[in-house]
Each structure stands twice: as C-alpha cells, then as structure tokens.
Amino acid sequence: MSALTVVGGLLALGLLAYLVAALLFPEDFS
C-alpha cells in the first residue's frame, strides 16, 4: 500500500468523523 493511499484513507476517516460529530453535536459547529 502506497503512502498516498494511507494519507487518503486517514483524510477520509477524519472527514467522516468530523461529519458524524457535526450531526451529533450541531451546536458545537455553528
């Protein structure tokens, strides 16, 4: 697995976690 794949996967996971947090705690993301 190339470094680009690893970085892309981490970015996707981070974005997904951010979206889930924004849905669960909308008051924290004004």
CSV table of N, CA and C in Angstrom, one decimal:
chain,number,residue,atom,x,y,z
A,1,MET,N,0.9,-1.2,0.0
A,1,MET,CA,0.0,0.0,0.0
A,1,MET,C,0.9,1.2,0.0
A,2,SER,N,0.6,2.2,-0.9
A,2,SER,CA,1.4,3.4,-1.0
A,2,SER,C,1.1,4.4,0.1
A,3,ALA,N,2.0,5.3,0.3
A,3,ALA,CA,1.8,6.3,1.3
A,3,ALA,C,0.6,7.2,0.9
A,4,LEU,N,0.4,7.4,-0.4
A,4,LEU,CA,-0.7,8.3,-0.8
A,4,LEU,C,-2.1,7.6,-0.4
A,5,THR,N,-2.1,6.3,-0.5
A,5,THR,CA,-3.3,5.6,-0.1
A,5,THR,C,-3.6,5.7,1.4
A,6,VAL,N,-2.5,5.6,2.2
A,6,VAL,CA,-2.6,5.7,3.6
A,6,VAL,C,-3.1,7.1,4.0
A,7,VAL,N,-2.5,8.1,3.4
A,7,VAL,CA,-2.9,9.5,3.7
A,7,VAL,C,-4.3,9.8,3.3
A,8,GLY,N,-4.7,9.3,2.1
A,8,GLY,CA,-6.1,9.5,1.6
A,8,GLY,C,-7.1,8.8,2.6
A,9,GLY,N,-6.7,7.6,3.1
A,9,GLY,CA,-7.6,6.9,4.0
A,9,GLY,C,-7.7,7.6,5.3
A,10,LEU,N,-6.6,8.2,5.8
A,10,LEU,CA,-6.7,8.9,7.1
A,10,LEU,C,-7.5,10.2,6.9
A,11,LEU,N,-7.4,10.9,5.8
A,11,LEU,CA,-8.2,12.1,5.5
A,11,LEU,C,-9.7,11.7,5.4
A,12,ALA,N,-10.0,10.6,4.7
A,12,ALA,CA,-11.4,10.2,4.6
A,12,ALA,C,-12.0,9.9,6.0
A,13,LEU,N,-11.2,9.2,6.8
A,13,LEU,CA,-11.7,8.8,8.2
A,13,LEU,C,-11.9,10.1,9.0
A,14,GLY,N,-10.9,11.0,8.9
A,14,GLY,CA,-11.0,12.3,9.6
A,14,GLY,C,-12.3,13.1,9.2
A,15,LEU,N,-12.5,13.1,7.9
A,15,LEU,CA,-13.7,13.9,7.4
A,15,LEU,C,-15.0,13.2,7.8
A,16,LEU,N,-15.0,11.9,7.8
A,16,LEU,CA,-16.2,11.1,8.2
A,16,LEU,C,-16.4,11.4,9.7
A,17,ALA,N,-15.4,11.3,10.5
A,17,ALA,CA,-15.5,11.6,12.0
A,17,ALA,C,-16.0,13.0,12.2
A,18,TYR,N,-15.5,14.0,11.4
A,18,TYR,CA,-16.0,15.4,11.6
A,18,TYR,C,-17.5,15.5,11.2
A,19,LEU,N,-17.9,14.8,10.1
A,19,LEU,CA,-19.3,14.9,9.7
A,19,LEU,C,-20.2,14.3,10.8
A,20,VAL,N,-19.8,13.1,11.3
A,20,VAL,CA,-20.6,12.4,12.4
A,20,VAL,C,-20.7,13.3,13.6
A,21,ALA,N,-19.6,14.0,14.0
A,21,ALA,CA,-19.6,14.9,15.1
A,21,ALA,C,-20.5,16.1,14.9
A,22,ALA,N,-20.5,16.6,13.7
A,22,ALA,CA,-21.3,17.7,13.3
A,22,ALA,C,-22.8,17.3,13.4
A,23,LEU,N,-23.1,16.1,13.0
A,23,LEU,CA,-24.5,15.6,13.1
A,23,LEU,C,-25.0,15.4,14.5
A,24,LEU,N,-24.0,14.9,15.3
A,24,LEU,CA,-24.4,14.5,16.7
A,24,LEU,C,-24.4,15.8,17.6
A,25,PHE,N,-23.5,16.7,17.3
A,25,PHE,CA,-23.4,17.9,18.1
A,25,PHE,C,-23.4,19.2,17.3
A,26,PRO,N,-24.6,19.5,16.7
A,26,PRO,CA,-24.7,20.6,15.8
A,26,PRO,C,-24.4,22.0,16.5
A,27,GLU,N,-24.7,22.0,17.8
A,27,GLU,CA,-24.5,23.3,18.5
A,27,GLU,C,-23.0,23.7,18.6
A,28,ASP,N,-22.1,22.7,18.4
A,28,ASP,CA,-20.7,22.9,18.5
A,28,ASP,C,-20.1,23.4,17.2
A,29,PHE,N,-20.9,23.3,16.1
A,29,PHE,CA,-20.4,23.6,14.8
A,29,PHE,C,-21.3,24.7,14.2
A,30,SER,N,-21.2,25.9,14.8
A,30,SER,CA,-22.0,27.0,14.3
A,30,SER,C,-21.6,27.5,12.9
